[in-house]
Each structure stands twice: as C-alpha cells, then as structure tokens.
PDB file of C-alpha atoms in Angstrom:
ATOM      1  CA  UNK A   1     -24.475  71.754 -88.084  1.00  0.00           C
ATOM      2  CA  UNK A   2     -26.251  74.603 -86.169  1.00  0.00           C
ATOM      3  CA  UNK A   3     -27.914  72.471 -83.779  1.00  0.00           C
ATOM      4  CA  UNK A   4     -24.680  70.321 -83.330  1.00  0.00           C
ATOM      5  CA  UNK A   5     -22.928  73.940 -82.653  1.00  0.00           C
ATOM      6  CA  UNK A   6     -26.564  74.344 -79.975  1.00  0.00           C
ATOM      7  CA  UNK A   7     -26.422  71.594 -77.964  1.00  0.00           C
ATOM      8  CA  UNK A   8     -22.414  71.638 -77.627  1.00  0.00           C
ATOM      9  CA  UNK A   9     -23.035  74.856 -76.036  1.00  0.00           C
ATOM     10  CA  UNK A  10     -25.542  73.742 -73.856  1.00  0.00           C
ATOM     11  CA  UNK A  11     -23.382  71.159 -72.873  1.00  0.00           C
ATOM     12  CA  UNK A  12     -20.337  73.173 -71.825  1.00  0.00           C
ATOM     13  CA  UNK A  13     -23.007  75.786 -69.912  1.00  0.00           C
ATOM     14  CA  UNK A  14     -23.927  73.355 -68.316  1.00  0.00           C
ATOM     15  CA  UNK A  15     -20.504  71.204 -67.333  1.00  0.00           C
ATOM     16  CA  UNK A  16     -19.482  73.921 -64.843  1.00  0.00           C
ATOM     17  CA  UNK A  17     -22.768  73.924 -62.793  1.00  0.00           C
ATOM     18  CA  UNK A  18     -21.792  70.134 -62.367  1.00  0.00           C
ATOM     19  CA  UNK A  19     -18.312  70.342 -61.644  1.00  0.00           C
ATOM     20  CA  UNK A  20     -19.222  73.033 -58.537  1.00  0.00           C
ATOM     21  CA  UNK A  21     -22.044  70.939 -57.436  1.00  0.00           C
ATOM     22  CA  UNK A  22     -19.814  69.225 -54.548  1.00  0.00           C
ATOM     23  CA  UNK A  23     -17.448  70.435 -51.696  1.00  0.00           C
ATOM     24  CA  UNK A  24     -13.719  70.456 -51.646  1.00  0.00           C
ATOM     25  CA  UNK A  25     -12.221  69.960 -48.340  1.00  0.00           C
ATOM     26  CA  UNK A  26      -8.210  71.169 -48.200  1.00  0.00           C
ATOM     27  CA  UNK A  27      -6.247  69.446 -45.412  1.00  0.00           C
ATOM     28  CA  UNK A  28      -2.699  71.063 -44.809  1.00  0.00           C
ATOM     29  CA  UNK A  29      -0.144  69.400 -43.603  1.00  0.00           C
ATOM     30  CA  UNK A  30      -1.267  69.672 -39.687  1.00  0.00           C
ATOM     31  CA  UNK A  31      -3.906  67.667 -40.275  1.00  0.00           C
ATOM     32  CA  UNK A  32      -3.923  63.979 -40.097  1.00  0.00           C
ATOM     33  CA  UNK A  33      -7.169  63.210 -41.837  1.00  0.00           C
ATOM     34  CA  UNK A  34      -8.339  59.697 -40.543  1.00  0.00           C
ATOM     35  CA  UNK A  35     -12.304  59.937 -41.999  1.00  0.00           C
ATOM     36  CA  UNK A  36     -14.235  61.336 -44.167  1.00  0.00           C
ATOM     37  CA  UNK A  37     -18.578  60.796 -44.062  1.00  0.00           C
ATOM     38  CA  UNK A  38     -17.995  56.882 -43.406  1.00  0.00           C
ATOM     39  CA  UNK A  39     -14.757  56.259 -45.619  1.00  0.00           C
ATOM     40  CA  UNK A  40     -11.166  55.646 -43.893  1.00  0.00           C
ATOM     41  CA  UNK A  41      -8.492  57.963 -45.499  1.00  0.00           C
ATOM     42  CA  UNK A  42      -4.885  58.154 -45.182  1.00  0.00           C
ATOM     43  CA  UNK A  43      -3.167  61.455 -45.155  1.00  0.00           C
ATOM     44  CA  UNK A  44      -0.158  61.750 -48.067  1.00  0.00           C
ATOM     45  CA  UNK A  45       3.176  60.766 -46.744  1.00  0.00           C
ATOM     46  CA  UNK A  46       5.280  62.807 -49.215  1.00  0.00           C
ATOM     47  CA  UNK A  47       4.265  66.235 -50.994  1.00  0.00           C
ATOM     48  CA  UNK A  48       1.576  67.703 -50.697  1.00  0.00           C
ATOM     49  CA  UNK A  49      -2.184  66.762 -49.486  1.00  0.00           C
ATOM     50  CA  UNK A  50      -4.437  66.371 -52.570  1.00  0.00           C
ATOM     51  CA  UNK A  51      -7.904  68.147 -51.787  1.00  0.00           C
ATOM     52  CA  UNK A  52     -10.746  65.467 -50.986  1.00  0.00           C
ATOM     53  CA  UNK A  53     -13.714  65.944 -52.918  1.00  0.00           C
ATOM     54  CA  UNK A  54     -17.371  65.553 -50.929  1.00  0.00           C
ATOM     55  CA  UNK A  55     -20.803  65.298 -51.911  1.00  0.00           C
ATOM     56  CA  UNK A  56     -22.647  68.470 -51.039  1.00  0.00           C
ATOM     57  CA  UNK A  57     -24.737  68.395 -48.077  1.00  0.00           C
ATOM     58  CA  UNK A  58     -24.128  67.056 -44.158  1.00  0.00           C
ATOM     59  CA  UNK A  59     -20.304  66.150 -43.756  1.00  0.00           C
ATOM     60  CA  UNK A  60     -18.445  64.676 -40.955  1.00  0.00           C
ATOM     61  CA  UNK A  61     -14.827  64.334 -40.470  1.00  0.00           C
ATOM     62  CA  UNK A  62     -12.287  62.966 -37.979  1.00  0.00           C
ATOM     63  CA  UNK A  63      -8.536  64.241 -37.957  1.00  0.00           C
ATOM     64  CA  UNK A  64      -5.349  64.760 -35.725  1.00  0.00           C
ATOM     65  CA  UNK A  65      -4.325  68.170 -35.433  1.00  0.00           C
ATOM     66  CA  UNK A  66       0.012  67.536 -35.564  1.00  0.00           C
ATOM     67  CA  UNK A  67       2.567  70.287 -34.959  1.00  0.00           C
ATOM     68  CA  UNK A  68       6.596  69.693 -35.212  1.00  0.00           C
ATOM     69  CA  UNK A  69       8.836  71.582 -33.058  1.00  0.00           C
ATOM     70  CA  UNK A  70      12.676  72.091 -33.693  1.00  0.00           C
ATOM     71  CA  UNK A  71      14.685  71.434 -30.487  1.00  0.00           C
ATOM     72  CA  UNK A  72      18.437  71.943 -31.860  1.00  0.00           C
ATOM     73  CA  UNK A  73      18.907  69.088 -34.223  1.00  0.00           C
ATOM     74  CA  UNK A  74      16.251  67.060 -32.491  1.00  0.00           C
ATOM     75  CA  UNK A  75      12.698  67.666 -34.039  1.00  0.00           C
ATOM     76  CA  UNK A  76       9.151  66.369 -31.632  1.00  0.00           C
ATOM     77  CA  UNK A  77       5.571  66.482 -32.719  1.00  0.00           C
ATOM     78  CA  UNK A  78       2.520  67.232 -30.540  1.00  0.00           C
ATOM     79  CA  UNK A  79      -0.554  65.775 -31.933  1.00  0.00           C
ATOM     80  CA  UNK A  80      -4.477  66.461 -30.265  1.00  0.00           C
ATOM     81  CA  UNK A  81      -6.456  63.683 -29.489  1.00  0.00           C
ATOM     82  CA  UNK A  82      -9.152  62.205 -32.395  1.00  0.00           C
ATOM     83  CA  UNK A  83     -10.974  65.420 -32.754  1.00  0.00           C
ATOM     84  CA  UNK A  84     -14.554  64.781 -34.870  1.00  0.00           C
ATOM     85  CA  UNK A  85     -16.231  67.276 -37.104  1.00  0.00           C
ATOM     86  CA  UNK A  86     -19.519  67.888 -38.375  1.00  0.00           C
ATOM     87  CA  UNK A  87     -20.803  70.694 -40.361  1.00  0.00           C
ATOM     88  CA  UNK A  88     -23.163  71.695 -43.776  1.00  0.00           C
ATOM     89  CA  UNK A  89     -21.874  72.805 -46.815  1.00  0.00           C
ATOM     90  CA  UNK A  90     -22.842  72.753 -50.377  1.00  0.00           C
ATOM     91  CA  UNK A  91     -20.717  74.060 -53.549  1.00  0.00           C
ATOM     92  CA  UNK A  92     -17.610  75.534 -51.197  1.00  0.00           C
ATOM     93  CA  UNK A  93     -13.805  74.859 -50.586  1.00  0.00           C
ATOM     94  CA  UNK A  94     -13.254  74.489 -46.977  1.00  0.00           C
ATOM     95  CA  UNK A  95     -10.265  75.198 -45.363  1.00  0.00           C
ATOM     96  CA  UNK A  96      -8.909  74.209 -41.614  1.00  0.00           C
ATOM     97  CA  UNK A  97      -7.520  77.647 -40.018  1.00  0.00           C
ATOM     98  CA  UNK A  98      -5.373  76.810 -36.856  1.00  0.00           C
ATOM     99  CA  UNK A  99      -4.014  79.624 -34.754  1.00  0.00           C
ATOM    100  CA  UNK A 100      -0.288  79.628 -34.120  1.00  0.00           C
ATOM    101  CA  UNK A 101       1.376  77.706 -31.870  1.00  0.00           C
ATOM    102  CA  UNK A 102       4.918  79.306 -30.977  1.00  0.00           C
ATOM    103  CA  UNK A 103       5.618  76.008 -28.214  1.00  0.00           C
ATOM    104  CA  UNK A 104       4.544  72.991 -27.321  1.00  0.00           C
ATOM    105  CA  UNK A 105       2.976  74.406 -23.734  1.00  0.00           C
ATOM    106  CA  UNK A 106       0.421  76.215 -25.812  1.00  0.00           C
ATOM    107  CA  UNK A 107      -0.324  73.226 -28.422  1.00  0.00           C
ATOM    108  CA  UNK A 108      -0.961  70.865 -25.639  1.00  0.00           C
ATOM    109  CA  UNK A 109      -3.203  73.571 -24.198  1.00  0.00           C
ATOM    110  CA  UNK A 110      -4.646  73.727 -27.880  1.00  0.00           C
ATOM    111  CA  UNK A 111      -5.256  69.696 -27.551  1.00  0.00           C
ATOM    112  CA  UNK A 112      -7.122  70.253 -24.328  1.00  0.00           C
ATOM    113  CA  UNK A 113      -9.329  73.264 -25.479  1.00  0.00           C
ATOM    114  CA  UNK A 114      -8.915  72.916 -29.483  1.00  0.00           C
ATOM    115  CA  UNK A 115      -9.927  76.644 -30.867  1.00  0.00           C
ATOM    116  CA  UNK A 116     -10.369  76.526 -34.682  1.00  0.00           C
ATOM    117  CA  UNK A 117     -12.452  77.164 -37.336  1.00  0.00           C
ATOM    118  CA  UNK A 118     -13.699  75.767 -40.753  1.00  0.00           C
ATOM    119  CA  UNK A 119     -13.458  78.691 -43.240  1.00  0.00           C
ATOM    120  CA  UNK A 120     -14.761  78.981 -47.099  1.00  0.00           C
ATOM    121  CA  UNK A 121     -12.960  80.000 -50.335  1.00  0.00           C
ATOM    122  CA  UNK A 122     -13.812  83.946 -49.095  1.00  0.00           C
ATOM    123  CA  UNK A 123     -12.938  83.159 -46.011  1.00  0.00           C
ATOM    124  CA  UNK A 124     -15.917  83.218 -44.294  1.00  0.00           C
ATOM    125  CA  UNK A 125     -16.365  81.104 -41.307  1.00  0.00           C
ATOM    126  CA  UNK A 126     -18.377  77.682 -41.520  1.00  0.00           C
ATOM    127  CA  UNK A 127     -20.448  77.201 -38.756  1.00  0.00           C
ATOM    128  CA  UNK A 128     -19.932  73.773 -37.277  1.00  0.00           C
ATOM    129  CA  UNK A 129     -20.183  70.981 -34.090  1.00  0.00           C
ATOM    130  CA  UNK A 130     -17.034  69.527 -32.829  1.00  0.00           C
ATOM    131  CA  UNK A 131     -15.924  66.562 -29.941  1.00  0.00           C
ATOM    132  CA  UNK A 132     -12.995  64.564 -29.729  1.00  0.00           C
ATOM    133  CA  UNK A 133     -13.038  60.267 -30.550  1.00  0.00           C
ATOM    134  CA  UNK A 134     -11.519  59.138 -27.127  1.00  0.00           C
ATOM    135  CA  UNK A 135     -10.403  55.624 -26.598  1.00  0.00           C
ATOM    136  CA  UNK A 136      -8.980  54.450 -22.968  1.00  0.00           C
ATOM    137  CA  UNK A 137      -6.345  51.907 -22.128  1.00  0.00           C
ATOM    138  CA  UNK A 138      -3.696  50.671 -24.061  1.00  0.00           C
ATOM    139  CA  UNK A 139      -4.009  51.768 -27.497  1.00  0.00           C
ATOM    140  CA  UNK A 140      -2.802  48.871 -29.737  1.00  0.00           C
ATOM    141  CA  UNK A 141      -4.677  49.454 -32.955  1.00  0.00           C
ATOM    142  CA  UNK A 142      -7.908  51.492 -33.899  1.00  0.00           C
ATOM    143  CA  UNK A 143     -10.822  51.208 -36.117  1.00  0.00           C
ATOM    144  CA  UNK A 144     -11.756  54.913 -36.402  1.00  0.00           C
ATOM    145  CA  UNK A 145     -15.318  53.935 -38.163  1.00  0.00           C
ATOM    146  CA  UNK A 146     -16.300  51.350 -36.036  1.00  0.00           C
ATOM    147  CA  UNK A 147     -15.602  53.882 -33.233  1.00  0.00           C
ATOM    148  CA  UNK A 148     -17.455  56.750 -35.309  1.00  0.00           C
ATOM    149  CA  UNK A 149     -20.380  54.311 -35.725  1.00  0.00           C
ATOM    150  CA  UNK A 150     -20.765  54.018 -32.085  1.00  0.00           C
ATOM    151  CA  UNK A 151     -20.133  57.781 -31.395  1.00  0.00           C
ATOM    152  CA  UNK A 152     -22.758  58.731 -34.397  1.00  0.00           C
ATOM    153  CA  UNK A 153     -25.975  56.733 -32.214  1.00  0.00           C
ATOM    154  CA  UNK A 154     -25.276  58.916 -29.619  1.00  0.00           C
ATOM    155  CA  UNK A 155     -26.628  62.633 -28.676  1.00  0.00           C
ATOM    156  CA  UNK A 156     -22.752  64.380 -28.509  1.00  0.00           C
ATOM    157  CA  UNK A 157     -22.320  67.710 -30.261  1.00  0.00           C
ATOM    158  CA  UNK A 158     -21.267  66.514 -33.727  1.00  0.00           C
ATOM    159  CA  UNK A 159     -22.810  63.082 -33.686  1.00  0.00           C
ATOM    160  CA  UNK A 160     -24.984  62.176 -36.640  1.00  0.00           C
ATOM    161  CA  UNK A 161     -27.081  60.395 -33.998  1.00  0.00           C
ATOM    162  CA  UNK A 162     -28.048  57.669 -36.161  1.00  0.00           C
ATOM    163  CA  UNK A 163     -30.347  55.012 -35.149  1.00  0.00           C
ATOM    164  CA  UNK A 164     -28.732  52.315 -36.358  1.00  0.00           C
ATOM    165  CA  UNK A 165     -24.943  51.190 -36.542  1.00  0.00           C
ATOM    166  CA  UNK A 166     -24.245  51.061 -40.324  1.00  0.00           C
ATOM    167  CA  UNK A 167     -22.315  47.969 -41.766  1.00  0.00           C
ATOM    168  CA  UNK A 168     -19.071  48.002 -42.977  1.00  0.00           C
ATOM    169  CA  UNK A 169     -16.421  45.514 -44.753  1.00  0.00           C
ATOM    170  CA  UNK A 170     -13.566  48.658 -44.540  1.00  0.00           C
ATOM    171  CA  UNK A 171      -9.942  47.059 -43.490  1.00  0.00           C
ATOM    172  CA  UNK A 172      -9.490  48.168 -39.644  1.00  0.00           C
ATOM    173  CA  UNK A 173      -6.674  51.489 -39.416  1.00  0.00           C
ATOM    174  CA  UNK A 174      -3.948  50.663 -37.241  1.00  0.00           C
ATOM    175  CA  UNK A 175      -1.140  52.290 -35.802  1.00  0.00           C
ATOM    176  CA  UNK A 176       1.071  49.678 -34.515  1.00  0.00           C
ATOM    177  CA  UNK A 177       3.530  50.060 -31.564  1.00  0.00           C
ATOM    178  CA  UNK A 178       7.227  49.717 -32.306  1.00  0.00           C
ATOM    179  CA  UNK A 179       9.600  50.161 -29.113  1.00  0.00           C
ATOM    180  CA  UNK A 180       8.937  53.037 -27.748  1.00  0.00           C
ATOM    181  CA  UNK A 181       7.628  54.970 -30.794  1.00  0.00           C
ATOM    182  CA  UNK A 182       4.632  54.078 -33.079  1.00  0.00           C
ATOM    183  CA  UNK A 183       4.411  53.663 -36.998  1.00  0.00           C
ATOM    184  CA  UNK A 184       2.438  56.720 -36.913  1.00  0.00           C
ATOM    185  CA  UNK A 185       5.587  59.053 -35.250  1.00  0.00           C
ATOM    186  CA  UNK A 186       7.709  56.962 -37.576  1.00  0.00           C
ATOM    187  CA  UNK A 187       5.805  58.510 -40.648  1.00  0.00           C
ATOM    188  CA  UNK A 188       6.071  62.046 -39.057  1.00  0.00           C
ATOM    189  CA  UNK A 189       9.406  62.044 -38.948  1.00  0.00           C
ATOM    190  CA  UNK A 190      10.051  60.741 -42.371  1.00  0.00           C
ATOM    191  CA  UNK A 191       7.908  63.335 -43.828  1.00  0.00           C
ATOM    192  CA  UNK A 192       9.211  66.310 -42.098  1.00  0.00           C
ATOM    193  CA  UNK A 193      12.773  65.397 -43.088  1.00  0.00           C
ATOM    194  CA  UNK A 194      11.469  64.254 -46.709  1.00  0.00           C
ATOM    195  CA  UNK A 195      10.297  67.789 -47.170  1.00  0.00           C
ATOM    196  CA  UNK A 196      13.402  69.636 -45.358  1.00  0.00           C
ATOM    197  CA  UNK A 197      15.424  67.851 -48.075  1.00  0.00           C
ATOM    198  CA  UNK A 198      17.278  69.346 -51.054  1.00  0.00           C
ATOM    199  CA  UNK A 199      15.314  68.344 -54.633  1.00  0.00           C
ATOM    200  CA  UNK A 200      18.551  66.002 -55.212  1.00  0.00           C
ATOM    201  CA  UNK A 201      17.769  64.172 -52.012  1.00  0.00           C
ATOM    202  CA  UNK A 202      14.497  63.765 -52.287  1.00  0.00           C
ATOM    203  CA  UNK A 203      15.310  62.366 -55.498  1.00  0.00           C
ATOM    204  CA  UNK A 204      17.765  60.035 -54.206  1.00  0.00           C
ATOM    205  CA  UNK A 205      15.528  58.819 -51.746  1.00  0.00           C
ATOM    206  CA  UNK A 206      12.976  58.217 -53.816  1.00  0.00           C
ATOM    207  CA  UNK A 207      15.213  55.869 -56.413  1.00  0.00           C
ATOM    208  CA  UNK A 208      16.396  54.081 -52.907  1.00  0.00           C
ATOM    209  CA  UNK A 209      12.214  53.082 -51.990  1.00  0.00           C
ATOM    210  CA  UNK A 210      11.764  52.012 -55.561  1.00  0.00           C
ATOM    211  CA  UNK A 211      14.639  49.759 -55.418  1.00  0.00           C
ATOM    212  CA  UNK A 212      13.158  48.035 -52.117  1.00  0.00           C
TER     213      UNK A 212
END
C-alpha cells in the first residue's frame, strides 16, 4: 500500500514538469494565423482563438496582422502582408503585443514598417527575426508552406535556411476570389458581426448553419 501511495506521488511530481515542457502560443483575434513550424492552421471563425500548443525549442510562424475599422454603419479591415516569424522558446506562453492603431493611415503604415513584439507570461520581451511572405501578380490561391519551404533555403532574417525543401502531402490554403471581395474578407465580416451580436442572435444563427 505504501509504495502504491510512493510511486503515485512520484507520478503526480512529476506530471507537471511534463505538462510545462512545451510552449503555448496565444493568437488574439488580430491575428490570422496561417502556419505554425511546417503545419497549415486556420484561425477560429467564431469565439475565441484556442491557444496552439508547440514543442519547445526553434519555432516559426506565419500570420496576417487584421484590424476592423467602424465607418458609420459600414465596417473595413486592413490586413499586413504575410508577415513570417521565427524565434526560441522553451516552457513559456507567448503572446503577440500590437500597438494601437486609432486609423487606417497608421495601420497601413504599420503593414509597411510592422513594429511588434513577442512577449512571455511576465511580460518580458522574446527576442526574435521577422520578414514578410510576398507573392506578386494576381493572387488566385496560396500554398503558404510550399512558399515557406522556398523562403526557409534562403539566408532572409527569419529563414530556417534549410538545405533541403522538405516534402509535404498538406491540402494547398486558398483564398478564393468572389466578385470583388475574397472568401477571406467574407469570413471577416461574418466574424466581426457574429461577435457584435446579442447571445440570442448568436444563438439563432447558429441553429440557422446547423440546419444548412
């Protein structure tokens, strides 16, 4: 019985040193989050953006930074360029900090000089590299790892510079063009309107998807 009693203690001394082995990254709601160290993600369309969970050590990520500005009953959204990060971290939560934007002059100024910083759960800063995942021409569809694969064998501040391209079988992430507006400003504008809404019309709108 005693050494049952022993070893479940050792066991539950131990469970915590496990469970903070890893990094948490939090992405708020200005941040589209397209990649995460070679895996495609797609940000949460309604509610709130569940914390992705990393392996400790070398991380790279590539996100949209995406403000919405009221204009009477009008609302527009400003979003940066692809912009790539790459920094070290082992047992933290990391946290975006943006500076505010009171217009859209100054987040368009933010897209062409981005100013941020990665911060930890004490809210000390993170050092890290960033660069932005430019594609010209007409922008049809993107495959934001295939991209990152090419970007990573190169020497750019926060490249991985690998040697070699690594394979991949992940589905390509689109954003197809509609008229004059995207899926992608489509989903904006659902969500911001999803979370202006009363709890009884989120609700409602909810019951109306699942009945589609």
């Amino acid at each position: 019985m005693r050494r049952n009693l022993f070893l479940a203690s050792v066991l539950a001394a131990m469970l915590p040193l496990s469970v903070a082995a890893e990094v948490t990254l939090h992405a708020n709601n200005n941040v589209e989050l397209l990649t995460y160290n070679g895996q495609s993600h797609k940000s949460s369309m309604f509610g709130k953006q569940e914390p992705v969970i990393l392996e400790n050590g070398t991380q790279q990520v590539a996100f949209r930074y995406v403000e919405s500005f009221e204009e009477g009953k009008d609302i527009s959204f400003i979003k940066s360029d692809v912009l790539v990060v790459t920094f070290d971290a082992n047992d933290k939560d990391v946290y975006f900090a943006f500076p505010k934007h009171k217009n859209k002059r100054q987040a368009r100024a933010f897209n062409d000089n981005p100013n941020f910083k990665l911060v930890d759960e004490t809210n000390s800063s993170i050092a890290f590299e960033q660069n932005k995942l430019m594609k010209s021409g007409f922008q049809l569809s993107r495959d934001y790892l295939a991209e990152l694969s090419r970007f990573n064998q190169t020497d750019a501040s926060a490249s991985l510079q690998l040697t070699a391209a690594p394979s991949t079988t992940v589905p390509r992430t689109s954003h197809v063009v509609v008229g004059s507006k995207s899926i992608d400003e489509i989903d904006y504008q659902l969500h911001y309107w999803f979370e202006k809404a009363s709890p009884e019309a989120k609700a409602r709108f909810k019951a109306y998807v699942n009945t589609q």
